[in-house]
Short mmCIF file of C-alpha atoms in Angstrom, two decimals:
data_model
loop_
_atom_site.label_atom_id
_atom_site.label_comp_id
_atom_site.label_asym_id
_atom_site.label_seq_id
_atom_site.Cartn_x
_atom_site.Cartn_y
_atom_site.Cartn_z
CA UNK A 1 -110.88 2.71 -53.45
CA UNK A 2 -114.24 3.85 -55.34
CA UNK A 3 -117.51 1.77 -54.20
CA UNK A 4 -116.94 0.37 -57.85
CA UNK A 5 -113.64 -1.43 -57.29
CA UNK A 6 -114.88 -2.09 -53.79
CA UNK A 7 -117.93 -4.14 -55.22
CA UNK A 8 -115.46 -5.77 -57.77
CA UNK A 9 -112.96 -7.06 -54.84
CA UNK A 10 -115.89 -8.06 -52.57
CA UNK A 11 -117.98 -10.17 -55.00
CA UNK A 12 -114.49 -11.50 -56.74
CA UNK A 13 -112.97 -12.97 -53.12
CA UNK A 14 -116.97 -14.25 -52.54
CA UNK A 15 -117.66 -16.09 -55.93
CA UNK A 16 -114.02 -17.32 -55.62
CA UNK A 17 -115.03 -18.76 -51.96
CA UNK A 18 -118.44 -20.12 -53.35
CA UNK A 19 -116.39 -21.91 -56.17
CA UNK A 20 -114.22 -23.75 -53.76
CA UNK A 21 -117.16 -24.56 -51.37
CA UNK A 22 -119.45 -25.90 -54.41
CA UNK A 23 -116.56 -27.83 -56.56
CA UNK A 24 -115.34 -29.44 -53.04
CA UNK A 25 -118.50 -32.07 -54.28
CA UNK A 26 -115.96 -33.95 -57.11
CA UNK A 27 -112.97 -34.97 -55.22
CA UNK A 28 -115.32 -35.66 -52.08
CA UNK A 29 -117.54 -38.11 -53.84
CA UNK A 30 -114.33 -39.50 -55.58
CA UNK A 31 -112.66 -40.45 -52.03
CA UNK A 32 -116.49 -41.96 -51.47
CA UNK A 33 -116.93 -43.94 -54.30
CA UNK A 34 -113.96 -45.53 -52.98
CA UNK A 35 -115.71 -47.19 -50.18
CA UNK A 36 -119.15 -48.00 -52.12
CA UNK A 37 -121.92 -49.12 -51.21
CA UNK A 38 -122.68 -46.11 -49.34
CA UNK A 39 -124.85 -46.24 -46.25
CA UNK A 40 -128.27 -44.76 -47.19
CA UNK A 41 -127.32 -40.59 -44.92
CA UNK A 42 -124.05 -41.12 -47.00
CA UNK A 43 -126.29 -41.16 -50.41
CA UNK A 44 -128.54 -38.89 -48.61
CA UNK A 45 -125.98 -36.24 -48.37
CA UNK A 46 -125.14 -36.53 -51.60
CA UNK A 47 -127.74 -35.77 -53.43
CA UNK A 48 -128.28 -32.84 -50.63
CA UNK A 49 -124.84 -31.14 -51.63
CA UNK A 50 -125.27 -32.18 -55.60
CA UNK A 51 -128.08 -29.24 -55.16
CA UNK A 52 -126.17 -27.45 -52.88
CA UNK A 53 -123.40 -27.58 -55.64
CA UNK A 54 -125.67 -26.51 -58.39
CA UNK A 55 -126.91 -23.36 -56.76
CA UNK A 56 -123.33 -22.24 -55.17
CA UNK A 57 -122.19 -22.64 -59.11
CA UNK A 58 -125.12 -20.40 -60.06
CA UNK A 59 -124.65 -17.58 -57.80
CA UNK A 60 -120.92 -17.62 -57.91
CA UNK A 61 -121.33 -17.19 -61.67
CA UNK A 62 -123.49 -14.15 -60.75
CA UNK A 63 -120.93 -12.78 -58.58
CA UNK A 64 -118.18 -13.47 -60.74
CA UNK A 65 -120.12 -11.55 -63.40
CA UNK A 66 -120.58 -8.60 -61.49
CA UNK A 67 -116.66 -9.03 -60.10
CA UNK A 68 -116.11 -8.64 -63.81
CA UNK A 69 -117.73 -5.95 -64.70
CA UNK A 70 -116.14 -3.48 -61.60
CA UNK A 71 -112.75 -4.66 -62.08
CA UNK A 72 -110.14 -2.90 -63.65
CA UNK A 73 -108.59 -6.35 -64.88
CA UNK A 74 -109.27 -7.10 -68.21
CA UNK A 75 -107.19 -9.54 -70.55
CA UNK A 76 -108.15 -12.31 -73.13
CA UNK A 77 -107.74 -15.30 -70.14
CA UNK A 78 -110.00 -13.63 -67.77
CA UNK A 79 -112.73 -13.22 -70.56
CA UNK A 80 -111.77 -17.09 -71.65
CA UNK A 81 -112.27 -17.43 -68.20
CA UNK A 82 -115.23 -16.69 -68.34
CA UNK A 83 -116.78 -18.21 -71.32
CA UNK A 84 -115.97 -21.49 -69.38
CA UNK A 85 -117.24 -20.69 -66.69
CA UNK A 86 -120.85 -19.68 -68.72
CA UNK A 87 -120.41 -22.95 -70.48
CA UNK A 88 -119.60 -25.27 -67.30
CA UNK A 89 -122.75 -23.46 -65.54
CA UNK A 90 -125.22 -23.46 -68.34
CA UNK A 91 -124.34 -27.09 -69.03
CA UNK A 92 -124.59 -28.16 -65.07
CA UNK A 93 -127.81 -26.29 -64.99
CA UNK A 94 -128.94 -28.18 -68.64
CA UNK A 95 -128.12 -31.31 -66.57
CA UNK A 96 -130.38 -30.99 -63.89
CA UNK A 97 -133.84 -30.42 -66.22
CA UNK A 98 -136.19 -32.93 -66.77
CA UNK A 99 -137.02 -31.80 -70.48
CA UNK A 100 -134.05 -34.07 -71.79
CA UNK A 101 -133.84 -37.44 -72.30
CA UNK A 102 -131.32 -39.44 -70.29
CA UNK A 103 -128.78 -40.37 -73.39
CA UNK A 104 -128.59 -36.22 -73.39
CA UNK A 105 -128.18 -36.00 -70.43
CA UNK A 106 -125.23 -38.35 -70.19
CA UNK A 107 -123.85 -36.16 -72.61
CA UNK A 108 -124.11 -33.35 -71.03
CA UNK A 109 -122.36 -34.87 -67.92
CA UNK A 110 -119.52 -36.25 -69.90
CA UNK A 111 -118.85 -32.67 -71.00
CA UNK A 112 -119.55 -30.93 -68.15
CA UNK A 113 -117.34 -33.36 -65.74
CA UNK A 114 -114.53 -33.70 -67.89
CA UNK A 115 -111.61 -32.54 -65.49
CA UNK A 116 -109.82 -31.16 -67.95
CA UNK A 117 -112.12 -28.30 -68.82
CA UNK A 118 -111.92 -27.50 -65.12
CA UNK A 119 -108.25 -27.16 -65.23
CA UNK A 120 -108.33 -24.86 -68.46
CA UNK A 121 -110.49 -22.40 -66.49
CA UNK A 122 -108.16 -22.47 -63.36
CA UNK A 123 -105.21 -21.92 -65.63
CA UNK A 124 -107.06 -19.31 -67.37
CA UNK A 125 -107.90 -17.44 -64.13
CA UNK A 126 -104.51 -17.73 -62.99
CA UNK A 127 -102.84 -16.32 -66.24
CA UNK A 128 -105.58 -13.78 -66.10
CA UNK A 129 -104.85 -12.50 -62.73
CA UNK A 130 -100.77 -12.72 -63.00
CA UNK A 131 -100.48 -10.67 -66.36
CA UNK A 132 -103.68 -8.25 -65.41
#
C-alpha cells in the first residue's frame, strides 16, 4: 500500500468517524426535545455541540475530500456523494452567518435538516462503496 492509498484509507475511516460524532447532534436533541423545557446546562450544551457539530462537518468534508482524491474508488454515487455532502456543508455553514436575514435563514434550515437528504447521501455512500 503506496503512502497515496494509505492517506486515502486514513482520512476516509477519520471523516467517516467525524461524521458520526458531529450528526450524533439530530437524534440527540430529538430524544431532548422530548422532555422540554430543558434545564438551562441542558440548553447550554446544546448550543456548545451545535458548534461542535458545525466544525466536525467542516473538517470531515475536508477529509472526505482528500479521502477522495487518493482513493482508487470512483463511481457516479460516490461523486453524488459528494455533491451532497458540499451542499449539506455549505448550507450548514450559510446557516450559521449573520449576513442573512432570519426568514433565509429558516430556509436554509428547512433544507439543510430535511432527513431525507441525509438518507440520499448515506444510500449514495453505501452504493458507492458496494459497486466500487
Amino acid at each position: 500500500m503506496g503512502n497515496g492509498e494509505w492517506l486515502g484509507e486514513i482520512t476516509g475511516i477519520l471523516s467517516l468517524l467525524l461524521f458520526v460524532v458531529a450528526n450524533v447532534y439530530y437524534p440527540t436533541r430529538l430524544i431532548a426535545n422530548q422532555y422540554r423545557p430543558w434545564p438551562r446546562d441542558i440548553a447550554i450544551f446544546f448550543k456548545k455541540y451545535l458548534d461542535i457539530h458545525m466544525w466536525l462537518n467542516v473538517i470531515a468534508f475536508v477529509l472526505m475530500t482528500i479521502h477522495a482524491h487518493f482513493t482508487n474508488d470512483r463511481n457516479i454515487f460516490l461523486y453524488a456523494s459528494l455533491l451532497v455532502t458540499v451542499w449539506l456543508t455549505f448550507a450548514g455553514i450559510l446557516m450559521r452567518s449573520k449576513k442573512f436575514s432570519s426568514d433565509t435563514k429558516k430556509q436554509m434550515r428547512m433544507i439543510h435538516t430535511q432527513q431525507t437528504i441525509f438518507y440520499v447521501w448515506l444510500v449514495l455512500l453505501i452504493l458507492g462503496h458496494l459497486v466500487g
